[in-house]
Amino acid sequence: MSDKIVLTGIKPTGMPHLGNYVGALKPLIEQSKSHKTFMFIADLHALNTIHDASQIKQHTYEIAALLIALGLDLNNAVLFRQSDINEIYHLNTLLNNVTPKGLMNRAHSYKAAMDKNTAAGLDVDAGINMGLYTYPILMTADILLYNSDIVPVGADQKQHVEFARDIAGYFNKTYGDTFKMPEPVIGEETGLIPGLDGRKMSKSYDNIIPLFAPEKELKKKIMRIITDSKLPEDKKDPEESTIYQLYKHFATDDEIAQFAEMFRAGGMGYGTAKTILFEKINSVLAEPRAEYERLMANTDEIDAILADGAKRASLVAAETLARVKKAMLG
Ligand code: ADP
Ligand code: TRP
C-alpha cells in the first residue's frame, strides 16, 4: 500500500464511453487497490454548464453507480459527492484571496470560450459565468482540501492541476508551509481507443460507444463501425481495423493473437469480425452492467455509499480547513 494520496473528480455530465473506461476509469479503479483514493463526483463543477438540478442529480447517480459496478474498492477509496462537503465552499472563498486574477485570464477553457465569442462576433464575455471563470480555483480547493499527492486527469485538465500547484505555492509563501504540492498524472495518449469512424473515440466527434449501453444498443453501435471495402475472402491488416483495435482492449493475449491471425488469413468478413467483437465486449461488460442497472434501480443504496464517503471525506476536510483558517485568520 503506497502512502501517496490519489484524488480525482469526475464531472456528472453523462454516461462515459469505452475510451473513458479504458483510458481513465479502469486505470483509476486499479490504482485504488494500492492507494488511499479520494474520488468524487464533481457536481459543483457541472453547475456552470448544467442549470437543471434533476439532470445533475441523475448524472451523479450514474457516475457513482458506474464506479461501484466497475469494482471500485470502497475500503481504500472514499467515494463522495463534491457538494456534500461544506469545507469546499469555505476553502474556495479563502483561496480567492491568494489567486491572481491574471492566472484565471490564462486558463485554456476561459480563453477558448472568449475566442468562440469573438469568432461569432459576440461580446468576448457573452454567456461566460463566474463559475467558468473561477473553475480552476474550485478545482484547486478540491485538490488541496484532501492533501492530494497524485491527481490523475486527462490532458485537457493538466493546466488546472498546474494552477493548483501555483496557488498552493503563493499560499505557502504568504502564510508559511500549509499545503503539499500535488502532481498531475496524465493518462497516456498512446493506446487511444478508436470510435465508430476510426478517429479517437470522443464526445466531440459523436462516434462513441457508451460504456453501459443496453446490450441491443451496444450491438447496433458495433455493427455501425466503419470499415473499408475489402471482401470476406481478402486478407486484412488487423492494425488498420477499428474492430481489431477495440478488441485488443477487452481480450486476452491469446485471443488477440488468434483474432489478428483471422484478419491476416482472409476468409473472415467484417460482419463476422464485428459479431466476435460484440460478443467479447458484451461478455466483459455484462456483469458490471447488470450491477449498474441494479444500483440505478436502488438509488437509496447509492445514497448510503455516498453518505458514508462524505463522512470519511469530511474528517480530512475539517482538519485541512482548520489549518488554513488558523494560517489566514489566526
Ligand atoms: P471526450 O474526448 O469524449 O470529451 P474526455 O476528454 O472527457 O473525453 O476524457 C476523459 C478521460 O478519458 C481522459 O482521461 C482521457 O484520457 C480518457 N479518454 C477519452 N477518450 C479516450 C480514448 N478514445 N481512448 C483512451 N482514453 C480516452
Ligand atoms: N475538472 C475536471 C474535469 O472536467 C473534474 C474535476 C473537478 C477534477 N475537480 C477535480 C479532477 C479535482 C481532478 C481533481 O474532468
Tab-separated table of C-alpha atoms and ligand atoms in Angstrom:
chain	number	residue	atom	x	y	z
A	1	MET	CA	0.000	0.000	0.000
A	2	SER	CA	1.516	3.316	-1.085
A	3	ASP	CA	1.320	6.259	1.327
A	4	LYS	CA	0.602	8.662	-1.548
A	5	ILE	CA	-2.904	10.085	-1.681
A	6	VAL	CA	-4.651	9.928	-5.057
A	7	LEU	CA	-7.529	12.271	-5.806
A	8	THR	CA	-9.704	12.767	-8.815
A	9	GLY	CA	-13.056	14.294	-9.650
A	10	ILE	CA	-15.417	13.205	-12.400
A	11	LYS	CA	-17.951	15.684	-13.724
A	12	PRO	CA	-21.522	14.315	-13.874
A	13	THR	CA	-22.239	15.167	-17.489
A	14	GLY	CA	-23.477	11.825	-18.837
A	15	MET	CA	-22.540	8.198	-19.428
A	16	PRO	CA	-18.789	7.747	-20.082
A	17	HIS	CA	-17.756	5.907	-23.262
A	18	LEU	CA	-15.454	2.933	-23.863
A	19	GLY	CA	-12.498	5.311	-24.412
A	20	ASN	CA	-13.034	6.912	-20.988
A	21	TYR	CA	-13.320	3.414	-19.488
A	22	VAL	CA	-10.092	2.036	-20.931
A	23	GLY	CA	-8.110	5.290	-20.780
A	24	ALA	CA	-9.220	6.665	-17.417
A	25	LEU	CA	-11.721	4.704	-15.301
A	26	LYS	CA	-10.129	1.260	-15.472
A	27	PRO	CA	-6.639	2.525	-14.509
A	28	LEU	CA	-8.156	4.619	-11.690
A	29	ILE	CA	-10.005	1.643	-10.262
A	30	GLU	CA	-6.818	-0.438	-10.500
A	31	GLN	CA	-4.873	2.296	-8.687
A	32	SER	CA	-7.481	2.488	-5.928
A	33	LYS	CA	-6.442	-1.019	-4.854
A	34	SER	CA	-2.985	0.144	-3.803
A	35	HIS	CA	-3.540	3.819	-2.860
A	36	LYS	CA	-5.678	5.779	-0.495
A	37	THR	CA	-8.004	7.375	-3.037
A	38	PHE	CA	-10.460	10.225	-2.896
A	39	MET	CA	-12.846	10.008	-5.793
A	40	PHE	CA	-15.707	12.418	-6.022
A	41	ILE	CA	-18.450	13.372	-8.383
A	42	ALA	CA	-17.731	16.987	-9.255
A	43	ASP	CA	-21.303	18.235	-9.297
A	44	LEU	CA	-20.306	21.813	-8.374
A	45	HIS	CA	-18.096	21.873	-11.459
A	46	ALA	CA	-21.065	20.895	-13.628
A	47	LEU	CA	-23.079	23.891	-12.437
A	48	ASN	CA	-21.554	26.372	-14.848
A	49	THR	CA	-22.973	24.436	-17.810
A	50	ILE	CA	-25.947	22.427	-16.478
A	51	HIS	CA	-28.739	24.528	-14.994
A	52	ASP	CA	-31.163	21.691	-14.359
A	53	ALA	CA	-30.994	20.115	-10.885
A	54	SER	CA	-32.681	16.857	-11.896
A	55	GLN	CA	-30.103	16.300	-14.633
A	56	ILE	CA	-27.181	16.860	-12.273
A	57	LYS	CA	-28.737	14.532	-9.711
A	58	GLN	CA	-29.362	11.798	-12.276
A	59	HIS	CA	-25.858	12.045	-13.765
A	60	THR	CA	-24.370	11.987	-10.273
A	61	TYR	CA	-26.107	8.664	-9.582
A	62	GLU	CA	-24.916	7.341	-12.937
A	63	ILE	CA	-21.243	8.073	-12.244
A	64	ALA	CA	-21.444	6.724	-8.696
A	65	ALA	CA	-23.243	3.524	-9.797
A	66	LEU	CA	-20.790	3.058	-12.611
A	67	LEU	CA	-17.728	3.297	-10.361
A	68	ILE	CA	-19.233	0.920	-7.804
A	69	ALA	CA	-20.300	-1.524	-10.512
A	70	LEU	CA	-16.807	-1.491	-12.016
A	71	GLY	CA	-15.428	-2.642	-8.674
A	72	LEU	CA	-14.041	0.498	-7.067
A	73	ASP	CA	-12.532	-0.687	-3.794
A	74	LEU	CA	-14.642	1.160	-1.233
A	75	ASN	CA	-12.240	0.290	1.577
A	76	ASN	CA	-9.339	2.238	0.115
A	77	ALA	CA	-11.416	4.655	-1.908
A	78	VAL	CA	-13.565	7.381	-0.441
A	79	LEU	CA	-16.377	7.946	-2.927
A	80	PHE	CA	-18.429	11.087	-2.362
A	81	ARG	CA	-20.351	13.945	-3.868
A	82	GLN	CA	-18.317	17.168	-4.040
A	83	SER	CA	-21.219	19.382	-2.934
A	84	ASP	CA	-21.793	17.312	0.258
A	85	ILE	CA	-18.631	18.614	1.894
A	86	ASN	CA	-19.195	22.036	3.432
A	87	GLU	CA	-15.496	22.772	3.750
A	88	ILE	CA	-15.149	23.013	-0.040
A	89	TYR	CA	-17.167	26.243	-0.167
A	90	HIS	CA	-15.102	27.734	2.660
A	91	LEU	CA	-11.754	26.850	1.185
A	92	ASN	CA	-12.857	28.133	-2.217
A	93	THR	CA	-13.657	31.532	-0.680
A	94	LEU	CA	-10.360	31.659	1.188
A	95	LEU	CA	-8.304	30.713	-1.878
A	96	ASN	CA	-9.898	33.534	-3.897
A	97	ASN	CA	-7.679	35.894	-1.927
A	98	VAL	CA	-4.351	34.395	-2.919
A	99	THR	CA	-5.262	33.669	-6.546
A	100	PRO	CA	-4.081	36.289	-9.039
A	101	LYS	CA	-6.808	37.336	-11.461
A	102	GLY	CA	-4.216	37.147	-14.248
A	103	LEU	CA	-3.847	33.414	-13.648
A	104	MET	CA	-7.540	32.895	-14.358
A	105	ASN	CA	-7.261	35.028	-17.518
A	106	ARG	CA	-4.743	32.492	-18.813
A	107	ALA	CA	-6.955	29.420	-18.313
A	108	HIS	CA	-7.355	27.487	-21.576
A	109	SER	CA	-11.061	26.879	-21.087
A	110	TYR	CA	-11.812	30.572	-20.415
A	111	LYS	CA	-9.678	31.641	-23.358
A	112	ALA	CA	-11.410	29.107	-25.608
A	113	ALA	CA	-14.826	30.447	-24.560
A	114	MET	CA	-13.711	34.032	-25.317
A	115	ASP	CA	-12.234	33.018	-28.700
A	116	LYS	CA	-15.524	31.336	-29.602
A	117	ASN	CA	-17.415	34.534	-28.775
A	118	THR	CA	-15.015	36.686	-30.785
A	119	ALA	CA	-15.260	34.368	-33.782
A	120	ALA	CA	-19.065	34.589	-33.591
A	121	GLY	CA	-18.923	38.419	-33.470
A	122	LEU	CA	-20.280	38.488	-29.882
A	123	ASP	CA	-19.069	40.366	-26.812
A	124	VAL	CA	-15.962	38.490	-25.534
A	125	ASP	CA	-17.620	37.558	-22.256
A	126	ALA	CA	-21.058	36.663	-23.662
A	127	GLY	CA	-22.550	33.676	-21.839
A	128	ILE	CA	-19.465	33.247	-19.622
A	129	ASN	CA	-20.401	32.997	-15.939
A	130	MET	CA	-18.121	33.323	-12.922
A	131	GLY	CA	-18.391	29.553	-12.372
A	132	LEU	CA	-16.461	29.071	-15.598
A	133	TYR	CA	-14.024	31.897	-14.848
A	134	THR	CA	-13.186	30.697	-11.326
A	135	TYR	CA	-13.431	26.964	-12.179
A	136	PRO	CA	-9.685	26.470	-11.545
A	137	ILE	CA	-9.956	27.909	-8.008
A	138	LEU	CA	-12.674	25.424	-7.063
A	139	MET	CA	-10.605	22.631	-8.565
A	140	THR	CA	-7.594	23.827	-6.550
A	141	ALA	CA	-9.744	23.748	-3.419
A	142	ASP	CA	-10.679	20.114	-4.232
A	143	ILE	CA	-7.078	19.117	-4.668
A	144	LEU	CA	-5.717	20.897	-1.584
A	145	LEU	CA	-8.585	20.085	0.776
A	146	TYR	CA	-7.750	16.362	0.744
A	147	ASN	CA	-3.917	16.701	0.879
A	148	SER	CA	-3.559	15.077	-2.532
A	149	ASP	CA	-0.198	13.880	-3.826
A	150	ILE	CA	-1.280	12.451	-7.165
A	151	VAL	CA	-4.025	13.834	-9.394
A	152	PRO	CA	-4.778	11.618	-12.421
A	153	VAL	CA	-6.504	13.674	-15.108
A	154	GLY	CA	-6.943	13.861	-18.878
A	155	ALA	CA	-4.549	16.090	-20.832
A	156	ASP	CA	-7.155	18.888	-21.007
A	157	GLN	CA	-7.082	19.226	-17.193
A	158	LYS	CA	-3.308	19.408	-16.778
A	159	GLN	CA	-3.255	23.208	-16.689
A	160	HIS	CA	-5.780	23.193	-13.844
A	161	VAL	CA	-3.548	20.965	-11.724
A	162	GLU	CA	-0.596	23.231	-12.526
A	163	PHE	CA	-2.710	26.169	-11.330
A	164	ALA	CA	-3.361	24.260	-8.101
A	165	ARG	CA	0.403	23.989	-7.630
A	166	ASP	CA	0.822	27.715	-8.361
A	167	ILE	CA	-1.904	28.680	-5.900
A	168	ALA	CA	-0.538	26.322	-3.218
A	169	GLY	CA	2.865	27.940	-3.792
A	170	TYR	CA	1.525	31.507	-3.395
A	171	PHE	CA	-0.298	30.436	-0.257
A	172	ASN	CA	2.731	28.753	1.314
A	173	LYS	CA	4.920	31.757	0.509
A	174	THR	CA	2.476	34.156	2.138
A	175	TYR	CA	1.310	32.123	5.130
A	176	GLY	CA	4.020	29.505	5.664
A	177	ASP	CA	4.073	25.836	4.711
A	178	THR	CA	0.432	24.749	4.695
A	179	PHE	CA	-0.198	22.731	1.533
A	180	LYS	CA	1.555	19.801	-0.147
A	181	MET	CA	2.444	20.127	-3.846
A	182	PRO	CA	0.162	17.886	-5.899
A	183	GLU	CA	1.475	16.150	-9.041
A	184	PRO	CA	-0.662	15.842	-12.147
A	185	VAL	CA	-0.557	12.384	-13.759
A	186	ILE	CA	-1.728	12.457	-17.329
A	187	GLY	CA	-3.217	9.331	-18.920
A	188	GLU	CA	-1.014	8.108	-21.743
A	189	GLU	CA	-2.017	9.331	-25.161
A	190	THR	CA	-0.832	6.043	-26.655
A	191	GLY	CA	-3.360	3.241	-26.860
A	192	LEU	CA	-6.172	5.616	-27.727
A	193	ILE	CA	-9.453	3.832	-28.304
A	194	PRO	CA	-10.868	4.488	-31.768
A	195	GLY	CA	-14.513	5.433	-32.221
A	196	LEU	CA	-17.073	4.207	-34.754
A	197	ASP	CA	-15.471	6.300	-37.529
A	198	GLY	CA	-11.876	5.292	-36.744
A	199	ARG	CA	-10.928	8.646	-35.206
A	200	LYS	CA	-10.222	8.869	-31.446
A	201	MET	CA	-13.421	7.957	-29.600
A	202	SER	CA	-14.656	11.294	-28.245
A	203	LYS	CA	-17.876	13.003	-27.232
A	204	SER	CA	-16.890	15.842	-29.539
A	205	TYR	CA	-16.793	13.551	-32.609
A	206	ASP	CA	-20.132	11.895	-31.967
A	207	ASN	CA	-18.513	8.497	-32.587
A	208	ILE	CA	-18.799	6.920	-29.144
A	209	ILE	CA	-19.945	3.613	-27.707
A	210	PRO	CA	-21.433	4.284	-24.233
A	211	LEU	CA	-19.874	2.084	-21.539
A	212	PHE	CA	-23.129	0.625	-20.228
A	213	ALA	CA	-25.331	0.839	-23.276
A	214	PRO	CA	-28.063	-1.833	-23.131
A	215	GLU	CA	-26.983	-4.993	-24.981
A	216	LYS	CA	-29.109	-4.244	-28.056
A	217	GLU	CA	-27.719	-0.745	-28.436
A	218	LEU	CA	-24.162	-1.997	-27.917
A	219	LYS	CA	-24.662	-4.466	-30.762
A	220	LYS	CA	-26.192	-1.823	-33.024
A	221	LYS	CA	-23.293	0.558	-32.423
A	222	ILE	CA	-20.669	-2.119	-33.049
A	223	MET	CA	-22.385	-3.137	-36.294
A	224	ARG	CA	-22.086	0.506	-37.397
A	225	ILE	CA	-18.283	0.638	-37.132
A	226	ILE	CA	-16.949	1.989	-40.413
A	227	THR	CA	-14.768	-0.450	-42.377
A	228	ASP	CA	-13.040	-0.396	-45.754
A	229	SER	CA	-14.490	-2.249	-48.757
A	230	LYS	CA	-12.430	-5.450	-48.523
A	231	LEU	CA	-14.358	-8.650	-49.264
A	232	PRO	CA	-14.637	-11.503	-46.744
A	233	GLU	CA	-12.062	-13.599	-48.613
A	234	ASP	CA	-9.492	-10.767	-48.726
A	235	LYS	CA	-6.506	-10.783	-46.398
A	236	LYS	CA	-6.663	-7.856	-43.973
A	237	ASP	CA	-4.197	-5.951	-41.830
A	238	PRO	CA	-5.607	-6.064	-38.260
A	239	GLU	CA	-3.639	-2.964	-37.246
A	240	GLU	CA	-5.665	-0.939	-39.761
A	241	SER	CA	-9.024	-2.135	-38.451
A	242	THR	CA	-11.034	-0.305	-35.805
A	243	ILE	CA	-12.668	-3.645	-34.953
A	244	TYR	CA	-9.334	-5.197	-34.022
A	245	GLN	CA	-8.119	-2.051	-32.251
A	246	LEU	CA	-11.174	-2.160	-29.997
A	247	TYR	CA	-10.946	-5.926	-29.471
A	248	LYS	CA	-7.366	-5.547	-28.205
A	249	HIS	CA	-8.559	-3.697	-25.119
A	250	PHE	CA	-11.005	-6.366	-23.989
A	251	ALA	CA	-9.497	-9.755	-24.883
A	252	THR	CA	-6.659	-11.891	-23.527
A	253	ASP	CA	-3.289	-12.057	-25.313
A	254	ASP	CA	-4.126	-15.457	-26.836
A	255	GLU	CA	-7.497	-14.267	-28.082
A	256	ILE	CA	-5.895	-11.158	-29.570
A	257	ALA	CA	-3.269	-13.201	-31.416
A	258	GLN	CA	-5.950	-15.536	-32.739
A	259	PHE	CA	-8.160	-12.691	-33.919
A	260	ALA	CA	-5.200	-10.994	-35.668
A	261	GLU	CA	-4.482	-14.262	-37.475
A	262	MET	CA	-8.096	-14.443	-38.709
A	263	PHE	CA	-7.667	-10.969	-40.241
A	264	ARG	CA	-4.385	-11.853	-41.905
A	265	ALA	CA	-5.510	-15.246	-43.238
A	266	GLY	CA	-8.534	-13.875	-45.110
A	267	GLY	CA	-11.912	-15.623	-45.060
A	268	MET	CA	-13.462	-13.536	-42.264
A	269	GLY	CA	-15.877	-10.803	-43.339
A	270	TYR	CA	-16.286	-7.617	-41.355
A	271	GLY	CA	-19.791	-8.685	-40.238
A	272	THR	CA	-18.338	-11.771	-38.579
A	273	ALA	CA	-15.494	-9.764	-37.059
A	274	LYS	CA	-17.997	-7.300	-35.592
A	275	THR	CA	-20.043	-10.129	-34.104
A	276	ILE	CA	-16.920	-11.540	-32.445
A	277	LEU	CA	-16.088	-8.067	-31.125
A	278	PHE	CA	-19.622	-7.550	-29.800
A	279	GLU	CA	-19.592	-10.911	-28.011
A	280	LYS	CA	-16.251	-10.137	-26.394
A	281	ILE	CA	-17.138	-6.626	-25.172
A	282	ASN	CA	-20.555	-7.802	-24.070
A	283	SER	CA	-19.129	-10.695	-22.059
A	284	VAL	CA	-16.662	-8.379	-20.294
A	285	LEU	CA	-19.284	-5.747	-19.509
A	286	ALA	CA	-22.376	-7.899	-18.858
A	287	GLU	CA	-21.759	-8.401	-15.151
A	288	PRO	CA	-20.851	-4.795	-14.213
A	289	ARG	CA	-23.682	-3.549	-16.444
A	290	ALA	CA	-26.202	-5.706	-14.561
A	291	GLU	CA	-24.846	-4.367	-11.260
A	292	TYR	CA	-25.039	-0.812	-12.641
A	293	GLU	CA	-28.666	-1.339	-13.609
A	294	ARG	CA	-29.458	-2.832	-10.215
A	295	LEU	CA	-27.934	0.155	-8.426
A	296	MET	CA	-29.739	2.651	-10.660
A	297	ALA	CA	-32.980	0.962	-9.648
A	298	ASN	CA	-31.974	1.246	-5.969
A	299	THR	CA	-30.611	4.764	-5.600
A	300	ASP	CA	-31.028	4.541	-1.795
A	301	GLU	CA	-28.079	2.192	-1.839
A	302	ILE	CA	-26.016	4.754	-3.766
A	303	ASP	CA	-27.109	7.477	-1.342
A	304	ALA	CA	-25.885	5.372	1.590
A	305	ILE	CA	-22.482	4.787	-0.030
A	306	LEU	CA	-22.127	8.497	-0.852
A	307	ALA	CA	-23.166	9.457	2.688
A	308	ASP	CA	-20.520	7.157	4.122
A	309	GLY	CA	-17.959	8.647	1.728
A	310	ALA	CA	-18.954	12.183	2.733
A	311	LYS	CA	-18.458	11.301	6.391
A	312	ARG	CA	-14.954	9.977	5.742
A	313	ALA	CA	-14.030	12.880	3.410
A	314	SER	CA	-15.286	15.448	5.952
A	315	LEU	CA	-12.814	14.280	8.584
A	316	VAL	CA	-9.879	15.195	6.354
A	317	ALA	CA	-11.569	18.332	5.019
A	318	ALA	CA	-12.264	19.701	8.510
A	319	GLU	CA	-8.665	19.185	9.576
A	320	THR	CA	-7.315	20.991	6.467
A	321	LEU	CA	-9.766	23.878	6.744
A	322	ALA	CA	-8.877	24.407	10.405
A	323	ARG	CA	-5.194	24.582	9.446
A	324	VAL	CA	-5.886	27.097	6.642
A	325	LYS	CA	-8.137	29.306	8.794
A	326	LYS	CA	-5.518	29.378	11.514
A	327	ALA	CA	-2.844	30.411	8.993
A	328	MET	CA	-5.003	33.133	7.442
A	329	LEU	CA	-7.134	34.387	10.305
A	330	GLY	CA	-5.181	33.479	13.399
B	1	ADP	P1	-14.003	13.184	-24.662
B	1	ADP	O1	-12.884	13.270	-25.693
B	1	ADP	O2	-15.043	12.200	-25.043
B	1	ADP	O3	-14.545	14.558	-24.294
B	1	ADP	P2	-12.741	13.374	-22.103
B	1	ADP	O4	-11.798	14.435	-22.600
B	1	ADP	O5	-13.846	13.760	-21.199
B	1	ADP	O6	-13.325	12.595	-23.362
B	1	ADP	O7	-11.854	12.229	-21.451
B	1	ADP	C1	-11.862	11.873	-20.098
B	1	ADP	C2	-10.783	10.832	-19.860
B	1	ADP	O8	-10.942	9.686	-20.722
B	1	ADP	C3	-9.379	11.345	-20.123
B	1	ADP	O9	-8.572	10.921	-19.037
B	1	ADP	C4	-8.918	10.687	-21.385
B	1	ADP	O10	-7.540	10.379	-21.340
B	1	ADP	C5	-9.743	9.420	-21.465
B	1	ADP	N1	-10.136	9.182	-22.867
B	1	ADP	C6	-11.031	9.884	-23.573
B	1	ADP	N2	-11.169	9.401	-24.828
B	1	ADP	C7	-10.295	8.352	-24.924
B	1	ADP	C8	-9.975	7.441	-25.961
B	1	ADP	N3	-10.560	7.495	-27.141
B	1	ADP	N4	-9.052	6.487	-25.702
B	1	ADP	C9	-8.456	6.399	-24.483
B	1	ADP	N5	-8.721	7.236	-23.464
B	1	ADP	C10	-9.624	8.203	-23.665
B	2	TRP	N1	-12.387	19.493	-13.923
B	2	TRP	C1	-12.320	18.041	-14.007
B	2	TRP	C2	-12.883	17.608	-15.376
B	2	TRP	O1	-13.582	18.358	-16.017
B	2	TRP	C3	-13.106	17.401	-12.886
B	2	TRP	C4	-12.520	17.761	-11.569
B	2	TRP	C5	-13.065	18.626	-10.647
B	2	TRP	C6	-11.278	17.305	-11.022
B	2	TRP	N2	-12.261	18.727	-9.567
B	2	TRP	C7	-11.162	17.939	-9.748
B	2	TRP	C8	-10.299	16.436	-11.474
B	2	TRP	C9	-10.027	17.733	-8.936
B	2	TRP	C10	-9.175	16.234	-10.662
B	2	TRP	C11	-9.053	16.878	-9.417
B	2	TRP	O2	-12.623	16.495	-15.791
